[in-house]
Coordinates of C-alpha atoms and ligand atoms in Angstrom, one line a residue:
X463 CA 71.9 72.5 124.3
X464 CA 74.6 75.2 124.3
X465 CA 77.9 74.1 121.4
X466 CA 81.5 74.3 122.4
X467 CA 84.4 76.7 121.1
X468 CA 87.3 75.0 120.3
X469 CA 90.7 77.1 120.5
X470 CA 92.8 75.9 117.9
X471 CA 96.3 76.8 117.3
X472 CA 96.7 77.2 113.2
X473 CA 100.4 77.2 113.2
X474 CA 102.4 79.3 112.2
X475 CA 102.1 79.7 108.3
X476 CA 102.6 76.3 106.2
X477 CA 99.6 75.2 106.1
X478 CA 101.4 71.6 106.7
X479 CA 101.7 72.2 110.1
X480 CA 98.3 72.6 111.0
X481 CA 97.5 69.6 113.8
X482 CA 95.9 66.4 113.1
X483 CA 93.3 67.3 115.5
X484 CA 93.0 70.9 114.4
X485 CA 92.4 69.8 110.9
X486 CA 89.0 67.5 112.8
X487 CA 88.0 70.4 114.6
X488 CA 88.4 72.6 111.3
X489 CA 86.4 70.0 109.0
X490 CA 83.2 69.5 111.8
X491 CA 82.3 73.3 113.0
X492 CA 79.8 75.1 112.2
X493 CA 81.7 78.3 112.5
X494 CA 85.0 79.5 112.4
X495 CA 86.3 82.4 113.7
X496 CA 89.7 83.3 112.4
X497 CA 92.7 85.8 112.7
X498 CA 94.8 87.8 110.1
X499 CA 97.8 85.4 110.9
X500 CA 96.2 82.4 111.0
X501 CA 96.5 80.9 107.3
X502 CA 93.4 81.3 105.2
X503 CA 94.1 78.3 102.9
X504 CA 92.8 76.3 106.1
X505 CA 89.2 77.7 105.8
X506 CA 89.2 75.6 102.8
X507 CA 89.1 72.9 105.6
X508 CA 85.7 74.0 106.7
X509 CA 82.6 72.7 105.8
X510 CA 81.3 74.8 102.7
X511 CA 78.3 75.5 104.7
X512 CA 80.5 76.8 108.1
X513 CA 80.0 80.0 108.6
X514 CA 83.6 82.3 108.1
X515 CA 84.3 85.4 110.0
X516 CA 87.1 87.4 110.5
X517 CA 88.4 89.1 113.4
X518 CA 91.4 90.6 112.1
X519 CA 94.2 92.3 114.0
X520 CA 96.9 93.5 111.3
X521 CA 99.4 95.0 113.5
X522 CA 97.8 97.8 115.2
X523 CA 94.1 97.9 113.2
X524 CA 92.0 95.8 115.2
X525 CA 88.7 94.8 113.4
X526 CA 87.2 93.4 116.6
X527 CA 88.1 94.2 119.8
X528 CA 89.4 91.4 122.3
X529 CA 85.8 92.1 124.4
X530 CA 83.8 91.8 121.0
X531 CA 85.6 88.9 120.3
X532 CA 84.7 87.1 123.5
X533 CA 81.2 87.7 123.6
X534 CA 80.7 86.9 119.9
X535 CA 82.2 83.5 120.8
X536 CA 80.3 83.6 123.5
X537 CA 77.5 84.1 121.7
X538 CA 77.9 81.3 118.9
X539 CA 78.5 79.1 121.5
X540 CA 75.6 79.9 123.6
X541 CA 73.4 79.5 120.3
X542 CA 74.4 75.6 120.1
X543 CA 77.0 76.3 117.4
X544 CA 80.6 74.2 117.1
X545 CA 82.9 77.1 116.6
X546 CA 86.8 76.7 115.8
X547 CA 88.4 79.5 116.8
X548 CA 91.3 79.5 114.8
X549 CA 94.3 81.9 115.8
X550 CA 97.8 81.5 114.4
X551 CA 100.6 79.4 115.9
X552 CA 99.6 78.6 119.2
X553 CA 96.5 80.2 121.1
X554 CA 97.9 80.4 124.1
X555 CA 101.5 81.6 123.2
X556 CA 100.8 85.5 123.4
X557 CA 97.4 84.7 121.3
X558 CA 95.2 85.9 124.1
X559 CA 93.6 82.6 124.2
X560 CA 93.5 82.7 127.7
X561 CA 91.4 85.5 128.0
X562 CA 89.1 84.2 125.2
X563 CA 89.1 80.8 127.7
X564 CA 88.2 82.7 131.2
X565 CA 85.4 84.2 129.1
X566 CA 83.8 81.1 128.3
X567 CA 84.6 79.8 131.6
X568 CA 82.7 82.6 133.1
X569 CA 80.1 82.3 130.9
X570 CA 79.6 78.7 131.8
X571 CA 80.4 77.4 128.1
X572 CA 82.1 74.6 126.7
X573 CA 85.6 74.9 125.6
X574 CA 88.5 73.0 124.0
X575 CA 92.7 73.8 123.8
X576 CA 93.6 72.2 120.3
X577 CA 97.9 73.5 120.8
X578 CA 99.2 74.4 117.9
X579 CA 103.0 75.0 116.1
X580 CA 103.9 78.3 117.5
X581 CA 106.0 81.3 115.4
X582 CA 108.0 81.1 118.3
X583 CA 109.9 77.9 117.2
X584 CA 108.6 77.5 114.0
X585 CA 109.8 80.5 112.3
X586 CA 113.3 80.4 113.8
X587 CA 113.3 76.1 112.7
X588 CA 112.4 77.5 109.5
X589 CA 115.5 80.2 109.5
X590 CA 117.6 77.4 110.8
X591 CA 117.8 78.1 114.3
X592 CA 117.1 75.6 117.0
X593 CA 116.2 77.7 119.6
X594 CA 118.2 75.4 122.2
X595 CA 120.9 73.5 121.0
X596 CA 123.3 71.7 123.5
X597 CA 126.5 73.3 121.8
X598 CA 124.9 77.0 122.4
X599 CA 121.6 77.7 124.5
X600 CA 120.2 75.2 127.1
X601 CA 117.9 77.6 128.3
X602 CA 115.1 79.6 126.0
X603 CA 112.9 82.7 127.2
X604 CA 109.8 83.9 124.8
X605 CA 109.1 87.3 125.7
X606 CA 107.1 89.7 124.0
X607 CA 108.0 92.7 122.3
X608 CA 105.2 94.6 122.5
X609 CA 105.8 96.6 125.5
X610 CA 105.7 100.4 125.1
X611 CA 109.0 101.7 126.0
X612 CA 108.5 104.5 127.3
X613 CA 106.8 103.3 130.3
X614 CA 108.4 104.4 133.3
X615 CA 108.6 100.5 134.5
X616 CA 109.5 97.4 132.6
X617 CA 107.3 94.3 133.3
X618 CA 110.1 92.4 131.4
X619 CA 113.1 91.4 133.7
X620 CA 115.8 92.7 131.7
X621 CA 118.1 91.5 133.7
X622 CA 117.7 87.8 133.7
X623 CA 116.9 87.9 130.0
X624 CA 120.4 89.4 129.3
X625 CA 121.5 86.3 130.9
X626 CA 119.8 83.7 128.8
X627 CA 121.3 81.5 126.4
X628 CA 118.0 82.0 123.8
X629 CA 115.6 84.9 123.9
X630 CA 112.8 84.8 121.6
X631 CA 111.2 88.0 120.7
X632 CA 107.5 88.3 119.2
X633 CA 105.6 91.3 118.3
X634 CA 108.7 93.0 118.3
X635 CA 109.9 94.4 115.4
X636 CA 109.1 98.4 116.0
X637 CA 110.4 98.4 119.2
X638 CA 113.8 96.4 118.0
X639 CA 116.5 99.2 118.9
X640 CA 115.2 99.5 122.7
X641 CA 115.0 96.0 123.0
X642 CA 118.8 95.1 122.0
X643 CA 119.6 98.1 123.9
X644 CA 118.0 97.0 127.0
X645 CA 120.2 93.9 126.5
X646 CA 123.0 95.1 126.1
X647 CA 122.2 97.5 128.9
X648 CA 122.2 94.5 131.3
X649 CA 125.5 93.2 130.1
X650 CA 124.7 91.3 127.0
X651 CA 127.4 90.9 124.8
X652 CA 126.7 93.2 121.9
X653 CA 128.5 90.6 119.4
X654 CA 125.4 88.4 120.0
X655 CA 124.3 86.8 117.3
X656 CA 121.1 88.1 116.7
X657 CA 118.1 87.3 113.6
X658 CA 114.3 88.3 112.7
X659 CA 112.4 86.2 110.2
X660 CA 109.4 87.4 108.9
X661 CA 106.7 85.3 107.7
X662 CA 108.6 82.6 108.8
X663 CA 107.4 79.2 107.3
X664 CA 106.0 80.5 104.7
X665 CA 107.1 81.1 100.9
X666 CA 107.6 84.7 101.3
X667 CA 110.0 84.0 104.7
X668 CA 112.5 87.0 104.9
X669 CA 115.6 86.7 107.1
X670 CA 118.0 89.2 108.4
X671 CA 120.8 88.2 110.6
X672 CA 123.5 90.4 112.2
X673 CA 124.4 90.8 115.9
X674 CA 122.7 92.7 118.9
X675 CA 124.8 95.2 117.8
X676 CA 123.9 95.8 113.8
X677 CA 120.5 93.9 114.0
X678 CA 118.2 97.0 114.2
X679 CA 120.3 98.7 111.5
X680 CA 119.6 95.8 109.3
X681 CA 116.3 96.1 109.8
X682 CA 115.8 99.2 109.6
X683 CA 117.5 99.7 106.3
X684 CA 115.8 96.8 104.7
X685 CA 112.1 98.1 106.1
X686 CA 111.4 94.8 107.9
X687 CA 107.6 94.6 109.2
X688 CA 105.9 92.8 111.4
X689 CA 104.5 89.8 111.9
X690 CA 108.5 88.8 113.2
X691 CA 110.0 86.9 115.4
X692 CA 113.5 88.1 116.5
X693 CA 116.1 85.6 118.2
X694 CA 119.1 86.4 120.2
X695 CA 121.6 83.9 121.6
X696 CA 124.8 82.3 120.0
X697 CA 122.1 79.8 118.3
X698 CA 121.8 82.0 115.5
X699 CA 125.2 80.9 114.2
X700 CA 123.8 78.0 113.7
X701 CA 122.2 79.0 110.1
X702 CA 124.7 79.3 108.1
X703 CA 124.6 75.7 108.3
X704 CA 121.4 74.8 108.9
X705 CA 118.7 77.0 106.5
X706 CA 117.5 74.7 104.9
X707 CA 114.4 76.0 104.0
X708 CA 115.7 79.1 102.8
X709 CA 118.1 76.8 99.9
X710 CA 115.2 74.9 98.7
X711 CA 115.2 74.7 94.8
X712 CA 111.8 77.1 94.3
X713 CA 112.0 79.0 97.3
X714 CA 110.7 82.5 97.7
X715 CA 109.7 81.9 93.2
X716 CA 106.0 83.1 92.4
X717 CA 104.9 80.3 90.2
X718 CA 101.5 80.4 89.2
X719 CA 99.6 77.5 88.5
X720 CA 96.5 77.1 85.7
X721 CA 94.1 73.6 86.3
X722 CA 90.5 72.8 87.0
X723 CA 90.8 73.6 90.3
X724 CA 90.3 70.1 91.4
X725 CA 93.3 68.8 89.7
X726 CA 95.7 71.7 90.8
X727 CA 96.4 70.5 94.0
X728 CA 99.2 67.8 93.1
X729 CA 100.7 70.0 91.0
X730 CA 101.0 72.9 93.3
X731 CA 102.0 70.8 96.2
X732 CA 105.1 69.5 94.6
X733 CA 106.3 73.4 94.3
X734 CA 105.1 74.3 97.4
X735 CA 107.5 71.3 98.3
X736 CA 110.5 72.5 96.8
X737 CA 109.1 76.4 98.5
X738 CA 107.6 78.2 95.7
X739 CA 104.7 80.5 96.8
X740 CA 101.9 78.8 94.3
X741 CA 99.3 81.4 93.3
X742 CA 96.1 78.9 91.9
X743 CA 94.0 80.6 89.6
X744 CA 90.8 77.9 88.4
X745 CA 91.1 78.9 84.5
X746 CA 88.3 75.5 84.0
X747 CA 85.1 75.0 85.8
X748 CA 83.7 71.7 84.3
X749 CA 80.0 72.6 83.3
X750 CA 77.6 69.5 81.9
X751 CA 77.2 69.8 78.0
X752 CA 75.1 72.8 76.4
X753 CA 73.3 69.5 75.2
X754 CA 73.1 66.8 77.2
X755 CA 71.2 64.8 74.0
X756 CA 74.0 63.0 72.4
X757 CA 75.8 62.2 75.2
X758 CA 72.3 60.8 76.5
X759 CA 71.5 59.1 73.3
X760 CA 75.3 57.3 72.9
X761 CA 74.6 55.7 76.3
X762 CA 71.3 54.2 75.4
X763 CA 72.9 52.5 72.6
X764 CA 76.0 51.9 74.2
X765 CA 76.1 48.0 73.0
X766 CA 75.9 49.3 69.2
X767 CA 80.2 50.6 70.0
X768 CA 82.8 48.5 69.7
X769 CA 85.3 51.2 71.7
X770 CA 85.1 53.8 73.8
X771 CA 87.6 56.2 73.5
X772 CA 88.3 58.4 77.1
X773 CA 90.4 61.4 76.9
X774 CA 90.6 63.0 79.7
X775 CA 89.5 62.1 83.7
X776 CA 86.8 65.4 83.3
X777 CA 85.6 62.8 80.6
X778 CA 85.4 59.6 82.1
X779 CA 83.7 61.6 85.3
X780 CA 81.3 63.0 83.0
X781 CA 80.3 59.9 81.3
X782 CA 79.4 57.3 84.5
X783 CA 77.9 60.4 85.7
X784 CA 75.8 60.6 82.7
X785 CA 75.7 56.4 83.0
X786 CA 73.9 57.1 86.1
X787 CA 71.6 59.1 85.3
X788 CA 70.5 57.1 82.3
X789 CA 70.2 54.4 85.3
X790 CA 72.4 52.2 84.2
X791 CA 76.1 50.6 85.2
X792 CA 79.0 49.3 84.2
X793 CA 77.5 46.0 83.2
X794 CA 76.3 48.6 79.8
X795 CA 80.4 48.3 78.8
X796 CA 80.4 44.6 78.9
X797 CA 81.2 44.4 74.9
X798 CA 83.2 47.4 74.4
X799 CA 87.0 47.9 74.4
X800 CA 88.0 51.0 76.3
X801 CA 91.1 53.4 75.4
X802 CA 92.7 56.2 77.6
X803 CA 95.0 58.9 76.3
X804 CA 97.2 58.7 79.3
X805 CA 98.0 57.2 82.9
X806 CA 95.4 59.7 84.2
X807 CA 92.5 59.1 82.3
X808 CA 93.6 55.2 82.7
X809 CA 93.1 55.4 86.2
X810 CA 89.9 57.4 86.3
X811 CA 88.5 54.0 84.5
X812 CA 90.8 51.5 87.2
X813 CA 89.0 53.8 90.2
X814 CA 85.5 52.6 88.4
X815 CA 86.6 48.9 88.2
X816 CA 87.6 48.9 84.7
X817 CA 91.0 48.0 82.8
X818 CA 91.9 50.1 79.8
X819 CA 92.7 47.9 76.9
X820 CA 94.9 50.4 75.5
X821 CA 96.4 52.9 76.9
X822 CA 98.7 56.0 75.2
X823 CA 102.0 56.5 76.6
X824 CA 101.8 60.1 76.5
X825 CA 98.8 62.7 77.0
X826 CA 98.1 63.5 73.6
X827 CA 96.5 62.1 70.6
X828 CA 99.1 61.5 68.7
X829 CA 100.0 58.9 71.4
X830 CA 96.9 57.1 71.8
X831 CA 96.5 56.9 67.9
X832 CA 99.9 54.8 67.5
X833 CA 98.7 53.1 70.4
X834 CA 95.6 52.3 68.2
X835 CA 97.0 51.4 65.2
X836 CA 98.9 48.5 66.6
X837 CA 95.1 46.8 67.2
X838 CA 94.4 47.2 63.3
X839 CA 91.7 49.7 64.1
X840 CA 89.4 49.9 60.9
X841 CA 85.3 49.0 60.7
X842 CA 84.8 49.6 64.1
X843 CA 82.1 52.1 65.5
X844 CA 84.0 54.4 68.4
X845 CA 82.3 56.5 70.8
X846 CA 84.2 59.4 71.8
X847 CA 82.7 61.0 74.8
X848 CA 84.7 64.3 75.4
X849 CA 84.8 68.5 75.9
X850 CA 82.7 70.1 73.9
X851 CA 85.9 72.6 72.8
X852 CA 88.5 69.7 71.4
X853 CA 91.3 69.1 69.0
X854 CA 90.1 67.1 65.5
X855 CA 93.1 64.9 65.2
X856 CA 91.7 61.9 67.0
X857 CA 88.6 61.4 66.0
X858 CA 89.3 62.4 62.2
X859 CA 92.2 60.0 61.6
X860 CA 89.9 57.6 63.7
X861 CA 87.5 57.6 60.2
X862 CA 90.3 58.2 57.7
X863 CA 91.1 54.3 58.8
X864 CA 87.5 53.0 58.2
X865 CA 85.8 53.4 61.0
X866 CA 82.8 55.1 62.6
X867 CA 83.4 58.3 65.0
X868 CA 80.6 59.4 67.3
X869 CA 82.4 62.0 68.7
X870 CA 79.4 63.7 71.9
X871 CA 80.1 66.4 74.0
X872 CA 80.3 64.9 77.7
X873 CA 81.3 68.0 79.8
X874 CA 82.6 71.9 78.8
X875 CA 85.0 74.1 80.4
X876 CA 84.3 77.1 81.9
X877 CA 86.5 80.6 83.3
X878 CA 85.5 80.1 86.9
X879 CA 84.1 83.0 88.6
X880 CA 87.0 85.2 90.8
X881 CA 89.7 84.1 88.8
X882 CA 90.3 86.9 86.6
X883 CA 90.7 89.1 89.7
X884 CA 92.9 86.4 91.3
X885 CA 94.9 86.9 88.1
X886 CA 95.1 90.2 87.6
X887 CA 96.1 90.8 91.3
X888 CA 99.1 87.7 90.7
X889 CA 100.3 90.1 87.9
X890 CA 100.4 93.1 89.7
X891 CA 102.2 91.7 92.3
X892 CA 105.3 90.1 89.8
X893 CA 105.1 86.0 88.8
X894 CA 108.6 84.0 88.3
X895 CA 106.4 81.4 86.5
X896 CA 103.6 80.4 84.6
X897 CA 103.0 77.0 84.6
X898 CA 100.8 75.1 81.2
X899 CA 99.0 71.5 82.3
X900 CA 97.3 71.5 78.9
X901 CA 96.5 73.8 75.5
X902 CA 92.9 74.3 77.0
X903 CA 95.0 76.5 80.6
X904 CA 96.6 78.8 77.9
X905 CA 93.1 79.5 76.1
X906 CA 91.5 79.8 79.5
X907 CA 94.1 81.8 81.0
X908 CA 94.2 84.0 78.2
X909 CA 90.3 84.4 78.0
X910 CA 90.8 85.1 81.8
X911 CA 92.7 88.2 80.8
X912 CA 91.7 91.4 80.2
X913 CA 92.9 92.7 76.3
X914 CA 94.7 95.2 77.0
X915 CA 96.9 93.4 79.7
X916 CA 97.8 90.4 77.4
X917 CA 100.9 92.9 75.4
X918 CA 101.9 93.2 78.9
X919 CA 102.3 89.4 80.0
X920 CA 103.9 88.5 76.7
X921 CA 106.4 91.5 76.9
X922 CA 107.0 90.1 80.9
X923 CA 107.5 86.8 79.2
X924 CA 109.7 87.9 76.1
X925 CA 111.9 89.5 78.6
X926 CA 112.3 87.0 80.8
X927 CA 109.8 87.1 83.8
X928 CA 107.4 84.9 84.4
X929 CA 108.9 82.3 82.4
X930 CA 106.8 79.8 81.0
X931 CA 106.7 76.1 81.7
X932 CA 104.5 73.8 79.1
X933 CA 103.9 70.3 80.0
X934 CA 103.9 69.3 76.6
X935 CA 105.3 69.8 72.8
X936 CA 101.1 70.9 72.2
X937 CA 100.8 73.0 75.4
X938 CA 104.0 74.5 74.4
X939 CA 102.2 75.5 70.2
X940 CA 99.8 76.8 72.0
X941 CA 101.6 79.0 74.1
X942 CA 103.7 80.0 71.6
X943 CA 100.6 81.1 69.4
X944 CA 100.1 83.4 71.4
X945 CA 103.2 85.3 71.3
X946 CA 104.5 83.5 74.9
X947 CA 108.1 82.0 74.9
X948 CA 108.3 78.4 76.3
X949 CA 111.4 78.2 79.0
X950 CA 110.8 75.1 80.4
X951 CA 109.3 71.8 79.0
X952 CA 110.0 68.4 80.4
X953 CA 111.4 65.6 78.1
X954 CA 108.1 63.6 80.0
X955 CA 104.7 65.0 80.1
X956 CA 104.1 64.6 83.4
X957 CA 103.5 66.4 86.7
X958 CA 106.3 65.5 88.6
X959 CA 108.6 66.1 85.4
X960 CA 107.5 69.5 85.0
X961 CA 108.2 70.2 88.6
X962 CA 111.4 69.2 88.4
X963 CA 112.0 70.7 85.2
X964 CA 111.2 74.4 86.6
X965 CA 113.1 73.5 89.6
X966 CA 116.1 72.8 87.7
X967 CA 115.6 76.5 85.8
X968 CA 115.2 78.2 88.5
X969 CA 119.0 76.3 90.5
X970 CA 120.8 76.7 86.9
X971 CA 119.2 80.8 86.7
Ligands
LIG2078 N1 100.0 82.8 119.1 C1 101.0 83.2 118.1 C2 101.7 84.5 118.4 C3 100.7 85.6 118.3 S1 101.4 87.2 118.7 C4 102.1 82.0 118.0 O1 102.1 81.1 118.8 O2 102.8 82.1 117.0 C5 101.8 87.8 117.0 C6 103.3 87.7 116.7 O3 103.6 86.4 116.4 C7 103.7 88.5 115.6 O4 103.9 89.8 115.9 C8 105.1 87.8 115.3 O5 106.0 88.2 116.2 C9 104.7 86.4 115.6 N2 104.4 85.6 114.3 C10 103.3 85.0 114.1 N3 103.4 84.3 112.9 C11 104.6 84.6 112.4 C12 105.4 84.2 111.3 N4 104.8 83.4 110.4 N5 106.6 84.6 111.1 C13 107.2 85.4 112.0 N6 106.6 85.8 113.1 C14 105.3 85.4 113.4

């Protein structure tokens, strides 16, 4: 049984506009073969096991040529494999994915056209340019850019494209000056308004706008690169009203984001919302215990507590884990009262069928004791399962009223591996922002760094770039201990708090 390649268009940068379908074909192959412009946040898609290789093409330095590239498709194909051929925007849209079709067609393989958001329309949408708009352009031409110019004859007709309300230009960018001279050439006004947006969609989007005329200058002078897309055609006036992606609150802003990497996602989705470009460096990997004895122990004596105490969601996980193993269920909490430190760590428990009898307000100890202190709390024996690496306060004013502590380590937290290079690269290239979920990110993120290059980031800091964001009044200590100044710290400790909080320092800066 021979597989199937499936062509699918990646979009054009934001990873949001991936297709529906695209994402299927992404999350069931057993291969993906993938191009420098097609996003690699979307190989996170693929199954871990998928194999992931790269084909490349970065302007002119092609890792694979387009042959190589059809007969290793050919190839995986022929060997049974699923393959999603991933190339950005659309694969048929001056993506050579026609060629990479006739080859399997020849070869007598199965294919698939998943379409896919092209640059084409993406990246001017992104700019604010319709490309057709019934005030200015009923008519659009995508042409590409790419042709040498100093061929003796033009496959392009020139002279119809100078008559078109909207050209788009892609893979253009080098040969800009002959191209709106070729226009004009043909009678184009050179006042047309004329743009090119590079990495259009995408945090780091650049626009220059201008006119026929000036465009190449502007270009030129600001050392614009490819991958572009240049638009000509009254349209273009259209931005000044209409970028709206460009005035988003965090747009363009480097904001770097420290959580266990499964927990960083809803935090740096809300910036990438408002358009920061979120850098994710993993500063915790949750590891079992050193000793998984107490922990073991606790839950074989579970009916002997009167409360268990949760005080983080990495804890609860860690504990039915640990539950399970011992081969029990929930039916082992029956006696117990159960208290969470926050809404988190209080819906780790709901997720598991369980209410929390008490649950703190805010994140932090201090919360969940007052919380505590209302139920009289004294006589009782509490089971605290939690990190290994943890602050006293809890479980030592906990006894101070009269009761019994069993604090047990249920999980520890780890530097993952990569992440110092992740962050020592995010350095070098400049951060806006560093953002604090918890005390334990600054420990990690500082453990993540090398000596000699924590002077450096708390100089940055001191003068102003990255600023730091602390969830918290404890985050914020922490930071602080070590020499970083705290810009921005929401009056609630929460995620979408902080957000908001940055992305009011950044409109206000
Ligand atoms: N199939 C792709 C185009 C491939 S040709 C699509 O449909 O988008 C490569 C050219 O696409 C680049 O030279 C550039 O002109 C354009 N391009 C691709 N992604 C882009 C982006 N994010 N911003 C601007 N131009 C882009």
């Amino acid at each position: 049984m021979s597989g199937k390649v499936y062509l699918v268009g990646a979009g054009p940068g934001d990873p949001g506009l991936l297709t529906l379908k695209g994402a299927r074909c992404l999350a069931s192959c057993d291969a993906v073969v993938y191009d420098f412009l097609a996003n690699p946040e979307l190989l996170d898609l693929a199954p871990e096991g998928a194999e992931r290789i790269y084909v490349g093409k970065k302007g002119g330095a092609h890792t694979m040529g387009q042959a190589e590239i059809n007969r290793l498709l050919c190839a995986l194909a022929a060997a049974g494999k699923t393959v999603c051929r991933l190339k950005g925007g659309d694969p048929f849209v001056f993506g050579r994915g026609g060629e990479e079709a006739s080859a399997l067609a020849q070869a007598g393989l199965a294919f698939e056209v998943v379409p896919g958001v092209t640059s084409a329309i993406a990246a001017p949408a992104y700019a604010g340019i319709p490309v057709s708009d019934r005030r200015a352009a009923t008519e659009v031409a995508f042409v590409t850019g790419h042709e040498d110019p100093h061929k003796p004859s033009s496959t392009i007709n020139w002279e119809a494209l100078a008559r078109i309300g909207t050209v788009v230009f892609l893979m253009g960018v080098k040969n800009l000056p002959h191209i709106c001279a070729k226009l004009v050439e043909h009678g184009r006004d050179p006042a047309t308004p004329a743009a090119a947006v590079r990495w259009g969609t995408t945090p780091a989007q650049q626009t220059l706008s201008g006119t026929l005329a000036t465009l190449p200058g502007l270009v030129a002078a600001a050392g614009l690169k490819a991958p572009a897309i240049t638009i000509v055609g009254p349209v273009v006036a259209l931005r000044e009203e209409l970028a709206w992606y460009e005035r988003l609150p965090l747009f363009g802003r480097r904001v770097l984001v420290t959580r266990a990497r499964e927990q960083a996602s809803r935090l740096s989705q809300g910036l990438a919302e408002l358009g920061a470009q979120v850098i994710e460096v993993p500063t915790i990997a949750i590891a079992p215990p050193e000793d998984p004895k107490p922990l073991s122990t606790a839950i074989a004596l579970l009916e002997d507590f009167h409360w268990l105490i949760f005080t983080s969601p990495n804890g609860v996980e860690a504990f039915f884990r640990a539950l399970r193993e011992a081969g029990r269920d929930v039916r082992a909490l029956c006696a117990a009262k159960l208290a969470a430190i926050g809404p988190a760590t209080a819906a780790a428990l709901t997720a598991r069928g369980l209410a929390a009898d008490v649950t703190a307000a805010t994140f932090q100890a201090e919360g969940l004791l007052d919380a505590l202190q209302e139920q009289g709390l004294t006589g009782q024996r509490i089971l605290l399962p939690r990190a290994a690496e943890a602050r006293e306060v809890l479980p030592e004013t906990l006894a101070s009223w009269g009761n019994l502590v069993q604090v047990v380590p249920a999980y520890r937290s780890l530097p993952p591996a990569g992440s110092a290079a992740k962050l020592a690269r995010a350095l070098d290239e400049g951060l806006d922002a560093v953002t604090f979920t918890a005390s334990s990110t600054v420990h990690n993120l500082m453990a993540l760094l090398p000596l000699k290059r924590r002077p450096e980031l708390i100089a940055a800091n001191q003068a102003g770039r990255p600023i730091v964001a602390a969830i918290g009044p404890i985050t914020a200590d922490t930071a602080r201990e070590y020499g970083l100044k705290v810009q921005v710290q929401p009056a609630q400790f929460t995620l979408p708090a902080l957000i908001a909080a940055l992305a009011g320092h950044f409109a206000a800066s």
